[in-house]
Short mmCIF file of N, CA and C in Angstrom, two decimals:
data_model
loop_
_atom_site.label_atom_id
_atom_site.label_comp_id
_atom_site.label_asym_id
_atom_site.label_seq_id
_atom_site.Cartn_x
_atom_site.Cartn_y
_atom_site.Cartn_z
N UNK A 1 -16.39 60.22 82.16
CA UNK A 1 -15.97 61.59 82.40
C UNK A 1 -16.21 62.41 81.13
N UNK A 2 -16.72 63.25 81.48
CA UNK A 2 -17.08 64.24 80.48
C UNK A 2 -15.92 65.65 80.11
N UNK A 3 -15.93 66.21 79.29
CA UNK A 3 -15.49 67.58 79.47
C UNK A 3 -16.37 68.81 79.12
N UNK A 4 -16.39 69.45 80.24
CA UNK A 4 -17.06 71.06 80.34
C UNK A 4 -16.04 72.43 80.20
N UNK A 5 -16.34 73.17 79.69
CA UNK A 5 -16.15 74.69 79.67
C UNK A 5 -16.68 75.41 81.20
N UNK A 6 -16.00 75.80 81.83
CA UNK A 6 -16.57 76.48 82.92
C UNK A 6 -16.47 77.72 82.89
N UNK A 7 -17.97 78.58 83.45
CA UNK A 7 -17.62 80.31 83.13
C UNK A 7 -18.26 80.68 84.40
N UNK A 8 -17.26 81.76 85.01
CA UNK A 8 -17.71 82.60 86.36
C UNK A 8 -18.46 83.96 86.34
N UNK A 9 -19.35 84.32 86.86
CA UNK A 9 -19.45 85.53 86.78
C UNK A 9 -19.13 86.11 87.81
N UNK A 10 -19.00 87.25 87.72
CA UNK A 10 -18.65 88.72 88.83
C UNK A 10 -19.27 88.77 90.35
N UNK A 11 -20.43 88.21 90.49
CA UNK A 11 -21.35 87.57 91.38
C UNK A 11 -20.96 86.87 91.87
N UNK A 12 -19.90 86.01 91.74
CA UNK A 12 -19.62 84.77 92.14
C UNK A 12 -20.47 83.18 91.55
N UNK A 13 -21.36 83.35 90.43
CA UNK A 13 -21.86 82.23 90.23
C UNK A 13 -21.01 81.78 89.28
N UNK A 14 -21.47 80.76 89.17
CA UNK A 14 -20.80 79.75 88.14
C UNK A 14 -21.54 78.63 87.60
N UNK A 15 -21.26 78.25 86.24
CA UNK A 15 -21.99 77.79 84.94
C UNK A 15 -20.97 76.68 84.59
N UNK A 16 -21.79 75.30 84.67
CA UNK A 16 -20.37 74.65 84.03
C UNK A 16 -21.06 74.07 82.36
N UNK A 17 -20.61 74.21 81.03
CA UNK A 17 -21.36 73.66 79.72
C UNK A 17 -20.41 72.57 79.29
N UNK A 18 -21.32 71.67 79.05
CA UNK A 18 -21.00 70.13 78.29
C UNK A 18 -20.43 70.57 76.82
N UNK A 19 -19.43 69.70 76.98
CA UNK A 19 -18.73 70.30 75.19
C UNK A 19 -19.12 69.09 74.18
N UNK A 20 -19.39 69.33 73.50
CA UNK A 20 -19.95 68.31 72.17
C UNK A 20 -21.36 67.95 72.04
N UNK A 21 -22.10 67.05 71.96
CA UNK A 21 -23.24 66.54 71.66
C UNK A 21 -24.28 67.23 72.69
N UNK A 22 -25.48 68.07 72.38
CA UNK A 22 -26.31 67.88 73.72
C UNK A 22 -27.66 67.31 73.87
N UNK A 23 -27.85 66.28 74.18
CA UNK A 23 -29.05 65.25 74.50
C UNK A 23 -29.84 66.04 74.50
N UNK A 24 -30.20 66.42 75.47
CA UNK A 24 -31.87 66.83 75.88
C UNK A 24 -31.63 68.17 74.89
N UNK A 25 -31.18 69.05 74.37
CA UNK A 25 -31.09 70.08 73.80
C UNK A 25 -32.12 69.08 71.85
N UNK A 26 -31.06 68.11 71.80
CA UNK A 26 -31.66 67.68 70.51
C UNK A 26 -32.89 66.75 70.85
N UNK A 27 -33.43 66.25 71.94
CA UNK A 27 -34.50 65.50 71.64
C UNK A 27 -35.67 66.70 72.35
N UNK A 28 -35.82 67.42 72.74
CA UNK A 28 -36.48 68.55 72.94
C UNK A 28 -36.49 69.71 72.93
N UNK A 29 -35.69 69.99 71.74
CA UNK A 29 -34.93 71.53 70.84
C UNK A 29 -35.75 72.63 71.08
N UNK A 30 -36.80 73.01 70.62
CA UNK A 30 -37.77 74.48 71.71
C UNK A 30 -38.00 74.33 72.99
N UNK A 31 -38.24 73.49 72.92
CA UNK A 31 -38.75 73.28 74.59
C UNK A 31 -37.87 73.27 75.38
N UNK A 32 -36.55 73.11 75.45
CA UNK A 32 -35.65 72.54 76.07
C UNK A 32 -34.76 74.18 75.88
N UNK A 33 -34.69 75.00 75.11
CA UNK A 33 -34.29 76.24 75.04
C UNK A 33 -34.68 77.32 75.88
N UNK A 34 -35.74 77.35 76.69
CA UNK A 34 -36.14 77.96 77.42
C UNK A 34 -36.01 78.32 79.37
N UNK A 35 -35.58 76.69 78.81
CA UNK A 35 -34.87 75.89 80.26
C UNK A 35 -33.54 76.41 80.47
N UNK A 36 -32.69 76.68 79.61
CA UNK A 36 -31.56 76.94 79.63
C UNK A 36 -31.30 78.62 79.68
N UNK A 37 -32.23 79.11 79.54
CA UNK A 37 -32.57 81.09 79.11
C UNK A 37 -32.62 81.28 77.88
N UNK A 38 -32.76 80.82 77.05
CA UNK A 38 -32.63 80.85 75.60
C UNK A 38 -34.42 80.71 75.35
N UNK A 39 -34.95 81.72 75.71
CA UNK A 39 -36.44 82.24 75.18
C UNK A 39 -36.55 83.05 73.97
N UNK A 40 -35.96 83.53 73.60
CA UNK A 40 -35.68 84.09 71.81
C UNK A 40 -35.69 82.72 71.33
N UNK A 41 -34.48 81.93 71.22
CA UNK A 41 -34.70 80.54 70.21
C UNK A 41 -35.71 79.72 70.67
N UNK A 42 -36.35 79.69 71.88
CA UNK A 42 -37.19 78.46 72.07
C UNK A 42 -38.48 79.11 71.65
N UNK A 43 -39.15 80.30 71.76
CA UNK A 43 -40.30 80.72 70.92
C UNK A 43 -40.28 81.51 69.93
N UNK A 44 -39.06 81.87 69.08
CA UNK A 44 -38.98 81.72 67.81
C UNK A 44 -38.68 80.63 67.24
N UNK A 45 -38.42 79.80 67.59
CA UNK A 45 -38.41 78.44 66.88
C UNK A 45 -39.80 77.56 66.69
N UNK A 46 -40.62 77.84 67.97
CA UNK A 46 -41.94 76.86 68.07
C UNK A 46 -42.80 78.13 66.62
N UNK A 47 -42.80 79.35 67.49
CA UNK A 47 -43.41 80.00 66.17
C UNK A 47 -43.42 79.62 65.09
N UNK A 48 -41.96 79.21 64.25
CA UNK A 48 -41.82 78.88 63.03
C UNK A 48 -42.00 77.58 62.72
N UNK A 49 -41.34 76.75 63.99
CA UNK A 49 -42.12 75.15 63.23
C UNK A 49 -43.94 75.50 63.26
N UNK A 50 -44.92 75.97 64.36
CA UNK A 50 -45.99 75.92 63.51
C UNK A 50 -46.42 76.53 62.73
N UNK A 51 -45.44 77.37 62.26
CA UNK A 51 -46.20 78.44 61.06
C UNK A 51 -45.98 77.72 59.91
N UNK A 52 -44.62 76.75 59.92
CA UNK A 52 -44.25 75.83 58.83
C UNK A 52 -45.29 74.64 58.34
N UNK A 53 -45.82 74.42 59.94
CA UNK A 53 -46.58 72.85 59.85
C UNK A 53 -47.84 73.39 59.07
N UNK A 54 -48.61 75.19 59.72
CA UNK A 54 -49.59 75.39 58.89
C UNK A 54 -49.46 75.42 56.95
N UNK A 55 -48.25 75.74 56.70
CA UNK A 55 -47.77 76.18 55.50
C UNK A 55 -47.89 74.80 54.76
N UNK A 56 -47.13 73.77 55.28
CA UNK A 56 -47.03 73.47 54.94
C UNK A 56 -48.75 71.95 54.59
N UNK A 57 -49.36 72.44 55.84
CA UNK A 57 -50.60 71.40 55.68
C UNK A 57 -51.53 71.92 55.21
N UNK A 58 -50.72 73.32 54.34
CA UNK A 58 -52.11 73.79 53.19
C UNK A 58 -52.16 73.60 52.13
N UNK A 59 -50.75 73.14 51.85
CA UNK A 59 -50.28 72.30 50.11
C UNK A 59 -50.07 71.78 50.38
N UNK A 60 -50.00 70.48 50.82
CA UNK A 60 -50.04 69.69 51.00
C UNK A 60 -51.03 68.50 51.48
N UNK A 61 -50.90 67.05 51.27
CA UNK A 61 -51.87 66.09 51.34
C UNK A 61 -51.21 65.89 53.07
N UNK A 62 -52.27 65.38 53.78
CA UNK A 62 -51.55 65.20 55.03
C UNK A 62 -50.37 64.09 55.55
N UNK A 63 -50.32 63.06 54.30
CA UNK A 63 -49.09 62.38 54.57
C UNK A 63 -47.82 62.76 54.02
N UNK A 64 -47.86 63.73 52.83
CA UNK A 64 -46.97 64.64 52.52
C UNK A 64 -46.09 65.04 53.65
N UNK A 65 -47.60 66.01 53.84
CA UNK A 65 -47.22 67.08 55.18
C UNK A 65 -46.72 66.22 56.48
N UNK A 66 -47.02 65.54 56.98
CA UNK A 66 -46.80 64.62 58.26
C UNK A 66 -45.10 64.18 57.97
N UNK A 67 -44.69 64.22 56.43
CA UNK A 67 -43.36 63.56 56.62
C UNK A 67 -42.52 64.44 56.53
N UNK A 68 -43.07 65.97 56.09
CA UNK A 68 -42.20 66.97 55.95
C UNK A 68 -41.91 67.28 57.47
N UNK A 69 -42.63 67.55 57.81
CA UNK A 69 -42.76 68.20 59.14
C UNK A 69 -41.94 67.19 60.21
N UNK A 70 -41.90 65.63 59.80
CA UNK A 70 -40.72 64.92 60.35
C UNK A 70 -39.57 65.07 59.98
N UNK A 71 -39.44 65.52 58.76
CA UNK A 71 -38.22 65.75 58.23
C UNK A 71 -37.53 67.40 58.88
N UNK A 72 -38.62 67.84 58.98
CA UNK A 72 -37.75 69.53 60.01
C UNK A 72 -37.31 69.00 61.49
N UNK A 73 -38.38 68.75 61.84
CA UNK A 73 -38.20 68.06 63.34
C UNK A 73 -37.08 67.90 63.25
N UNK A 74 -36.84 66.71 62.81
CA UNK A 74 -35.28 65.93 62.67
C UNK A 74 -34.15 66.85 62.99
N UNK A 75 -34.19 67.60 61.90
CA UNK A 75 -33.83 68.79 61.27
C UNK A 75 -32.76 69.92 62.53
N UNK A 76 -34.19 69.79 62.87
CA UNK A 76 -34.61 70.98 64.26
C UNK A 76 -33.20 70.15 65.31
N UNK A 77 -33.85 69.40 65.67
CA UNK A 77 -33.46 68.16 66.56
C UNK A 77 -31.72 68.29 66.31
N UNK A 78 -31.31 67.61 65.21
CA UNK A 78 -29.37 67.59 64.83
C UNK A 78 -29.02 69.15 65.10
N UNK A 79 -29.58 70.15 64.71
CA UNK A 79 -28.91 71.59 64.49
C UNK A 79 -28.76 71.65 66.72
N UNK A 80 -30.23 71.31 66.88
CA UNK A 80 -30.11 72.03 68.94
C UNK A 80 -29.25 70.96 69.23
N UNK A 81 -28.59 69.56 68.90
CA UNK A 81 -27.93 68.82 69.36
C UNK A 81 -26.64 69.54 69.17
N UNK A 82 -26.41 69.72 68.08
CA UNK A 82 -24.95 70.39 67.69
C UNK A 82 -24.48 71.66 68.16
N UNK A 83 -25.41 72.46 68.40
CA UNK A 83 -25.32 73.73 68.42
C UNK A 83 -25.71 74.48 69.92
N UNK A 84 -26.68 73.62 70.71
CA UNK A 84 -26.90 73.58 71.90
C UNK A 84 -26.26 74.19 72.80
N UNK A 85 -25.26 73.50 73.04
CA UNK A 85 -24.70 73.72 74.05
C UNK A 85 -23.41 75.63 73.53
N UNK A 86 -23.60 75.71 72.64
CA UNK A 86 -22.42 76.24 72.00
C UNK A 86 -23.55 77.94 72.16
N UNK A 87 -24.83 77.70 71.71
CA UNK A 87 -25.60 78.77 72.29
C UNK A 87 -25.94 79.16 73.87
N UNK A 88 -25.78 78.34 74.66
CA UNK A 88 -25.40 78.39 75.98
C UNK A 88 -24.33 79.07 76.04
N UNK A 89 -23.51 79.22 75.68
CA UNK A 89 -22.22 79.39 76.15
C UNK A 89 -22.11 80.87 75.67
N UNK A 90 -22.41 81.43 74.19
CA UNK A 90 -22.41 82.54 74.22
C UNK A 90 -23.11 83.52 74.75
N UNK A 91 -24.54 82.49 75.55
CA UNK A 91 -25.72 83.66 76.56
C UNK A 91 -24.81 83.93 77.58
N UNK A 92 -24.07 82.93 78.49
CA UNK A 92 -23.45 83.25 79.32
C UNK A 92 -22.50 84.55 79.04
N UNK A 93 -21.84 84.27 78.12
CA UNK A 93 -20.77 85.65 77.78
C UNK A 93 -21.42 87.12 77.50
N UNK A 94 -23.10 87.16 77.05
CA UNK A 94 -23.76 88.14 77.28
C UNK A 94 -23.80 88.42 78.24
N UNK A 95 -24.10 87.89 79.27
CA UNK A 95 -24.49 88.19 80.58
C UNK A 95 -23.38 88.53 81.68
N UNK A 96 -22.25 88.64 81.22
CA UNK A 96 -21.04 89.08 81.45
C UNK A 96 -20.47 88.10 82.39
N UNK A 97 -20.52 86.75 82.18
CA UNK A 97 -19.45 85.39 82.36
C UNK A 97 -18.64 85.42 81.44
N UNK A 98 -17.64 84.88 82.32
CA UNK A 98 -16.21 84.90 81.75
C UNK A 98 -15.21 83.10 81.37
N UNK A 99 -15.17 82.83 80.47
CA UNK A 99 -14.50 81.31 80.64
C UNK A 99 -13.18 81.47 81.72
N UNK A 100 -13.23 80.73 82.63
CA UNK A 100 -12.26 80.08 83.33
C UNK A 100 -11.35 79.69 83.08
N UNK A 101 -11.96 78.02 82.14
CA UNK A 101 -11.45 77.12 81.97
C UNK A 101 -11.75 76.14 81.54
N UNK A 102 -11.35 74.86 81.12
CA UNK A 102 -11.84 73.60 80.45
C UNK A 102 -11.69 72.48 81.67
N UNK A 103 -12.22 71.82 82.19
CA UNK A 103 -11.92 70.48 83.12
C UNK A 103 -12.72 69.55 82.96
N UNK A 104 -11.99 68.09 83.38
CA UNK A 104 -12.71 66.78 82.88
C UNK A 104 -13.32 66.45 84.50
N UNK A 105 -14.66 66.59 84.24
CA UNK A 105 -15.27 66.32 85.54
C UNK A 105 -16.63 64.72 84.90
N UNK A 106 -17.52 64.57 86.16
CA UNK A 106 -18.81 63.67 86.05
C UNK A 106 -19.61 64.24 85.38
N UNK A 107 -20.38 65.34 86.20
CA UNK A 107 -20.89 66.60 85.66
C UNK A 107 -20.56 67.58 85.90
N UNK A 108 -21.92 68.73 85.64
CA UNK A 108 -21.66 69.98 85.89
C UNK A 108 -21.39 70.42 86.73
N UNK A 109 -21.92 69.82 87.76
CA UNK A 109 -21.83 70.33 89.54
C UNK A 109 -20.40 70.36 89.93
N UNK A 110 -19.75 68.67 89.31
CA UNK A 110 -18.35 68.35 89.47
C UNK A 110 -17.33 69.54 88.77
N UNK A 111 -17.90 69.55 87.47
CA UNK A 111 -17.15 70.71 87.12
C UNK A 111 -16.91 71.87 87.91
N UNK A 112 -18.02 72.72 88.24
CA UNK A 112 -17.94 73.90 89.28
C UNK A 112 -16.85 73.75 90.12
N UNK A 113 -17.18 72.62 90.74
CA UNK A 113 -16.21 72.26 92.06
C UNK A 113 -15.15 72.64 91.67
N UNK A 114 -14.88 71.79 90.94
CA UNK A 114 -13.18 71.47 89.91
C UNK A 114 -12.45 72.23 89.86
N UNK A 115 -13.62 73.55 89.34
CA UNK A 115 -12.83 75.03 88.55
C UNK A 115 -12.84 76.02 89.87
N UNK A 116 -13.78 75.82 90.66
CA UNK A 116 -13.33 76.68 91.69
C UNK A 116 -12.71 76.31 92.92
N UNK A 117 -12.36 74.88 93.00
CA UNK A 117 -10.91 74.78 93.56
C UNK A 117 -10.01 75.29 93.08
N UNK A 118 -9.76 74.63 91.78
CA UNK A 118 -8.63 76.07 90.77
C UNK A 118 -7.84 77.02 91.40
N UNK A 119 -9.63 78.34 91.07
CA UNK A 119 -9.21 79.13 91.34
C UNK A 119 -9.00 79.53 92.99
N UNK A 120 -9.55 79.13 93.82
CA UNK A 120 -9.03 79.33 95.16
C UNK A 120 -7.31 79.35 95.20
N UNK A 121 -7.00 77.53 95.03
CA UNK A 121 -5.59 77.76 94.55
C UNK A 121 -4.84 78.36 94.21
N UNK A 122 -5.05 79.51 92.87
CA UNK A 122 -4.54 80.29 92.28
C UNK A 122 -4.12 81.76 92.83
N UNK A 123 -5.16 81.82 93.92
CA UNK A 123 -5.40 82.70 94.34
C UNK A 123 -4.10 83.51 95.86
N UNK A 124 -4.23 81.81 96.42
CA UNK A 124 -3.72 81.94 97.52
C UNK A 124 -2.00 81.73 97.22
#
């Protein structure tokens, strides 16, 4: 069981975000930003890792360069793991979602459920 943050919008949709570590966010950090709506960080980020890789494979010998450029990766990789999910969460609040609530669900889907039983409950 996991725990998610759940946020509704005005529309009626709903968003459920994983709290702590995010997998696929850190093993495919640009790429994986785009998927989520986060197209500012996922092609400003590729921009800059290759503007870095060129920078850096012009002073550099190419095994230099090959380990630097593992060393950002990495880099890249811990910051979208950590931070991932936590930039999700404030797109949503741009977009005028609102937190709910916190619930320990499977996943996300479960979460939804979770939180909008809730609020039905709450309601009635």
């Amino acid at each position: 069981m996991k725990q998610y943050r759940v946020f509704h919008h005005p529309s009626g949709k709903a968003e459920a975000v994983k709290q702590g570590w995010s997998w696929p966010a850190s093993l495919f950090s640009v790429f994986w930003a785009p998927f989520k709506g986060l197209w500012v960080l996922g092609v400003g980020g590729l921009l800059a890792l290759v503007g870095l890789g060129y920078l850096v494979a012009s002073f550099a010998d190419a095994n230099t360069a090959a380990s630097v450029m593992n060393l950002v990766l990495t880099a890249a990789g811990i910051l979208f793991g950590v931070k991932g999910n936590a930039w999700r969460e404030a797109r949503l609040i741009k977009r005028g979602y609102r937190l709910v609530g916190t619930v320990v669900a499977e996943d996300a889907k479960g979460a939804t459920a979770n939180a909008n039983a809730n609020i039905v409950a709450k309601k009635t």
